Short mmCIF file of C-alpha atoms in Angstrom, two decimals:
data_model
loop_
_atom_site.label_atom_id
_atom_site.label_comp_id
_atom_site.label_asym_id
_atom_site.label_seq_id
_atom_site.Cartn_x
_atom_site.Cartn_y
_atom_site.Cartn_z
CA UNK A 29 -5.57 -36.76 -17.70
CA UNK A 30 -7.12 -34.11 -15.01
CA UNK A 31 -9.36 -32.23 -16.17
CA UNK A 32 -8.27 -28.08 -15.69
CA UNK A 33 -11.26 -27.60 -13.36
CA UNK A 34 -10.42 -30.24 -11.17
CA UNK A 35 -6.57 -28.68 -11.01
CA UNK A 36 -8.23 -25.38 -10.09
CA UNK A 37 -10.40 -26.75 -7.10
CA UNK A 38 -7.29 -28.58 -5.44
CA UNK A 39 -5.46 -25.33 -6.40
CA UNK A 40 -7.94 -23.20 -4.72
CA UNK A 41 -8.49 -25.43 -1.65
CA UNK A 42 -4.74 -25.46 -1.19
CA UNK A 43 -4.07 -22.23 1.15
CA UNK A 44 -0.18 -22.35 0.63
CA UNK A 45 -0.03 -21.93 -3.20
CA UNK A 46 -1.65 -18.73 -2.51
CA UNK A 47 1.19 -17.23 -0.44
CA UNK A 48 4.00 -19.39 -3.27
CA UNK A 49 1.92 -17.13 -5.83
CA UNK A 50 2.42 -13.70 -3.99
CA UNK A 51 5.73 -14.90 -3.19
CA UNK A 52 6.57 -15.17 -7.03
CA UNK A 53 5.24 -12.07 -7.53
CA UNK A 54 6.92 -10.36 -4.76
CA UNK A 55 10.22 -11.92 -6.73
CA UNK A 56 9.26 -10.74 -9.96
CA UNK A 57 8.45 -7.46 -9.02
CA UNK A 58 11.85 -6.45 -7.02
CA UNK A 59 13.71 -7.97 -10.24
CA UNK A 60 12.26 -5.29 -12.15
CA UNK A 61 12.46 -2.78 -8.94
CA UNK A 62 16.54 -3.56 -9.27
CA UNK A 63 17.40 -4.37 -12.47
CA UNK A 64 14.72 -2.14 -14.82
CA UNK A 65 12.92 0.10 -13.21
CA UNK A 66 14.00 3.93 -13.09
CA UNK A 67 12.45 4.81 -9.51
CA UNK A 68 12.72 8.78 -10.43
CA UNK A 69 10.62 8.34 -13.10
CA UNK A 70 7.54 9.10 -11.15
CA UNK A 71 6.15 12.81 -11.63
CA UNK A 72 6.98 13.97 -8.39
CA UNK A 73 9.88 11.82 -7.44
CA UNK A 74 12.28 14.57 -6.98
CA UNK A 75 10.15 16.51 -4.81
CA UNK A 76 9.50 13.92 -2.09
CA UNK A 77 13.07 12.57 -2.71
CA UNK A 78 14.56 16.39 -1.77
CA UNK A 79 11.90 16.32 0.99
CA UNK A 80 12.76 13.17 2.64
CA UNK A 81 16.27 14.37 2.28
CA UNK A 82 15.60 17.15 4.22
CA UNK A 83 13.68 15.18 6.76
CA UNK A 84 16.67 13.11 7.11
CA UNK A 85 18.81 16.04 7.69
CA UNK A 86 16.19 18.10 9.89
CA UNK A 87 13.92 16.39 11.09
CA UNK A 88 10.05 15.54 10.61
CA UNK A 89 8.78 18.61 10.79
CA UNK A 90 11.66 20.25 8.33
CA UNK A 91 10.67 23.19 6.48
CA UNK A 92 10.89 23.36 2.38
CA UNK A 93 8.91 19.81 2.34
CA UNK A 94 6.25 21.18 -0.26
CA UNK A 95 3.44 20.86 2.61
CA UNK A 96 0.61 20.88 3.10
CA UNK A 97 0.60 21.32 -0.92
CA UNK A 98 2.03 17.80 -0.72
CA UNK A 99 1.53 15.33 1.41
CA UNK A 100 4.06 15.03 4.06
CA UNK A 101 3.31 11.00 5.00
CA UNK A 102 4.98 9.85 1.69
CA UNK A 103 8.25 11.75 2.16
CA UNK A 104 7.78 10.14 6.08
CA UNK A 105 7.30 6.92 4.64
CA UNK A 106 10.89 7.33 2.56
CA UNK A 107 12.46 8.74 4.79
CA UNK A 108 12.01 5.94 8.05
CA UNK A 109 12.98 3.64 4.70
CA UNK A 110 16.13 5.74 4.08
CA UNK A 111 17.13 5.94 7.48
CA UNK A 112 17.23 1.71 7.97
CA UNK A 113 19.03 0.77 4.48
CA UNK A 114 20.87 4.35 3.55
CA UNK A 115 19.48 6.73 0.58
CA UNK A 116 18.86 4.14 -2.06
CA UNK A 117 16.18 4.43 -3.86
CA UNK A 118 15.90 0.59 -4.71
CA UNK A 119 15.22 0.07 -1.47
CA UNK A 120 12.19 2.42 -1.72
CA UNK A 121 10.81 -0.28 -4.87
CA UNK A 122 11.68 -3.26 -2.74
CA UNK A 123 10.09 -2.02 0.87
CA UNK A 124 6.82 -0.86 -1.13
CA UNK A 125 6.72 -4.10 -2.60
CA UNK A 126 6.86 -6.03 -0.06
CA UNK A 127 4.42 -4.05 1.16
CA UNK A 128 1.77 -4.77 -1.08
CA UNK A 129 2.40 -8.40 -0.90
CA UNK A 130 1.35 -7.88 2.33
CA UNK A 131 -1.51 -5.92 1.20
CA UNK A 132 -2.80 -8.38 -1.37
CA UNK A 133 -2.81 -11.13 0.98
CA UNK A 134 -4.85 -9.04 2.89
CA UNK A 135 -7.15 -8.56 0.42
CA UNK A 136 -7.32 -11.70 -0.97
CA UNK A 137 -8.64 -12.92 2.82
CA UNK A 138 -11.14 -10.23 3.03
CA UNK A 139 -12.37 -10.94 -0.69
CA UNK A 140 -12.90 -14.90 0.41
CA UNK A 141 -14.38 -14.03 3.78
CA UNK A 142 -17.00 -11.83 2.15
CA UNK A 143 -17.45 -13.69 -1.46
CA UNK A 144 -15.98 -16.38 -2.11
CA UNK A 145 -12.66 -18.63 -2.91
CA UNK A 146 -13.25 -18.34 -6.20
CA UNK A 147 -13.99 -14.41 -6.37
CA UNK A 148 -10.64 -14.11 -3.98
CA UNK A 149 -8.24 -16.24 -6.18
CA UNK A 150 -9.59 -13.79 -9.43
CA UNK A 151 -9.06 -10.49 -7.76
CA UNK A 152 -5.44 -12.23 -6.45
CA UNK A 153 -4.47 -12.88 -10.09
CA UNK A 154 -5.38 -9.66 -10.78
CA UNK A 155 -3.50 -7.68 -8.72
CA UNK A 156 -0.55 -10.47 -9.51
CA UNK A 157 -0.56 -9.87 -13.10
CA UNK A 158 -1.61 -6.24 -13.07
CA UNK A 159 1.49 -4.51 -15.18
CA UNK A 160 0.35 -1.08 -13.94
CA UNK A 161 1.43 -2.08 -10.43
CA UNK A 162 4.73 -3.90 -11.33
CA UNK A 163 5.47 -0.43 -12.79
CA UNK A 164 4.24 1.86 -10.50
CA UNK A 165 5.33 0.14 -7.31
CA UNK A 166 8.71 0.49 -7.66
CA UNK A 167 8.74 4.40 -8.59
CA UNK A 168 9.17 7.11 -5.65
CA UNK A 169 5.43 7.95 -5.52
CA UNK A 170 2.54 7.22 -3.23
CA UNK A 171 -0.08 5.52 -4.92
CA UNK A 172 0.77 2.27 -4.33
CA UNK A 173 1.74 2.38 -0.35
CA UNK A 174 -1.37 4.45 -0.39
CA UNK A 175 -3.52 1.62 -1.67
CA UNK A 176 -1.66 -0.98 0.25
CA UNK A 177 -2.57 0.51 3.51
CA UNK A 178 -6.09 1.17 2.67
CA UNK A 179 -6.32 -2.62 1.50
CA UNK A 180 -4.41 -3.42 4.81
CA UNK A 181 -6.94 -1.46 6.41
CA UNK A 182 -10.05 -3.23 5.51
CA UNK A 183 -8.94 -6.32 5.95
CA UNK A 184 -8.40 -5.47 10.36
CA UNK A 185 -11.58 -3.43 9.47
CA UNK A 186 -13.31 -6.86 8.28
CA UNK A 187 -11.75 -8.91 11.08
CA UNK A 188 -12.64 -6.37 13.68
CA UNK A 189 -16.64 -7.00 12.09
CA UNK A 190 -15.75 -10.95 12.81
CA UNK A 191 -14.97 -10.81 15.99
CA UNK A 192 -17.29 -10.03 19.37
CA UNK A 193 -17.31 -6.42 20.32
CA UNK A 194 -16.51 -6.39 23.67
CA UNK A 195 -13.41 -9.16 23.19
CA UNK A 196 -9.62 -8.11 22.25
CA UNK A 197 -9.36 -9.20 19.60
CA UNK A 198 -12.19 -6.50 18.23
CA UNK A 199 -10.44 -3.69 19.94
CA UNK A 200 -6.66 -4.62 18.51
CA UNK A 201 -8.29 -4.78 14.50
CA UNK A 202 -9.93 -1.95 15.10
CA UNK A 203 -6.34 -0.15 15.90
CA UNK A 204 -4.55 -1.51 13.58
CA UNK A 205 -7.23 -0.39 10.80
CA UNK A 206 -7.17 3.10 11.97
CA UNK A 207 -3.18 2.56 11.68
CA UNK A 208 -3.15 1.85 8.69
CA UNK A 209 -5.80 4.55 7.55
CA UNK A 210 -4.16 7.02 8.83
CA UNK A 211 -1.09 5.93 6.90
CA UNK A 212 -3.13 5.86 3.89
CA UNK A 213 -4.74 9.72 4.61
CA UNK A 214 -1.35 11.34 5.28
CA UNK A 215 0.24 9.70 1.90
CA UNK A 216 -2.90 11.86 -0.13
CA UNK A 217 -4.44 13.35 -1.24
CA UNK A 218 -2.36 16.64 -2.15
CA UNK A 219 -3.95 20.38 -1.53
CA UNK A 220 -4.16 22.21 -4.49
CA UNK A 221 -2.99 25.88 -4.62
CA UNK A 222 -6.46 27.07 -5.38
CA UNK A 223 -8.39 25.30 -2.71
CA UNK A 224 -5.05 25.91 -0.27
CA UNK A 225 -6.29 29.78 -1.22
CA UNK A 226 -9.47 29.27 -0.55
CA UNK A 227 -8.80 27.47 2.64
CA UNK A 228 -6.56 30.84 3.69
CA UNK A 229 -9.71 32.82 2.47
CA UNK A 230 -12.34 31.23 4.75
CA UNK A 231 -9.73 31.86 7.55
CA UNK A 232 -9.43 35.45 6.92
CA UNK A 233 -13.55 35.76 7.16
CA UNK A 234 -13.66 33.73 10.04
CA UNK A 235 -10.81 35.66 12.05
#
């Protein structure tokens, strides 16, 4: 009989059962998305649903959004996804996980480039198992794209450290870590009303 350890190694140093375990996850995760999950759940699900709505209906820059209070790249982010498959908010659950499948086999690279295999397959079961984000991905709120794209973003931010400074390759992970950044800064965080006030305050002084 194998011995478990030995399993693991030949697991480990086998680079597709890595993307057959995100894979399953991925699977697992839009089964609930469809068939369980209630996507308007979230706490503020019906205000960036109404505001994607009315980005959908005028524009990006509609007014009655909730900004700046809220965020305005998360009712973006819905919106680009209502405009491809129609207003459905399973699609929502589905695109945002399948983009943090992305995003944890992004992370998973950047953990074994800077640790280890080892280190890299633990955080990947984590973030596989995790029941907070089976739950929370497929509601309408940001945290989860939010957290994608920063993860997405360190890993072109770790690649763009790789490579020589002066060669492409340095200059197109830089972009696409600013890319996916920004994403990440316009999804939160939220203003609240008292430092929106205070914000209006120092304007006053200063005009």
């Amino acid at each position: 009989m194998t011995p478990p350890k030995v399993i693991l190694s030949r697991f480990l140093q086998n680079e597709k059962m890595v993307f057959v375990v995100v894979l399953l996850s991925f699977f697992y995760r839009t089964a609930y998305a469809v068939l369980i999950a209630d996507q308007m759940s979230g706490q503020d699900a019906d205000t960036y649903s109404k505001a994607a709505q009315l980005i959908l209906s005028d524009g990006p820059f509609a007014s009655g959004t909730g900004a700046p209070y809220y965020a305005i790249g998360y009712p973006w982010f819905i919106s680009v996804i209502w405009k491809i498959f129609g207003v459905n908010d399973h699609a929502v659950g589905v695109v945002q996980n399948l983009l943090l499948a992305f995003a944890i086999l992004a992370f998973y690279k950047t953990v074994e480039n800077y640790f280890s295999r080892q280190i890299a397959f633990i955080t990947l079961t984590i973030l596989v198992i995790n029941p907070a984000l089976t739950g929370n991905v497929s509601l309408i709120a940001y945290e989860t794209p939010m957290m994608s794209f920063l993860m997405l973003g360190f890993f072109f931010l770790t690649k763009a450290f790789y490579s020589s400074n002066q060669s492409t390759n340095f200059l197109r992970n830089l972009m696409f870590a600013g890319i996916n950044f920004t994403c990440a800064i316009t999804l939160q965080p939220k203003i609240r009303r008292t430092e929106s006030n205070e914000i209006k305050e120092a304007e006053g002084k200063l005009l």
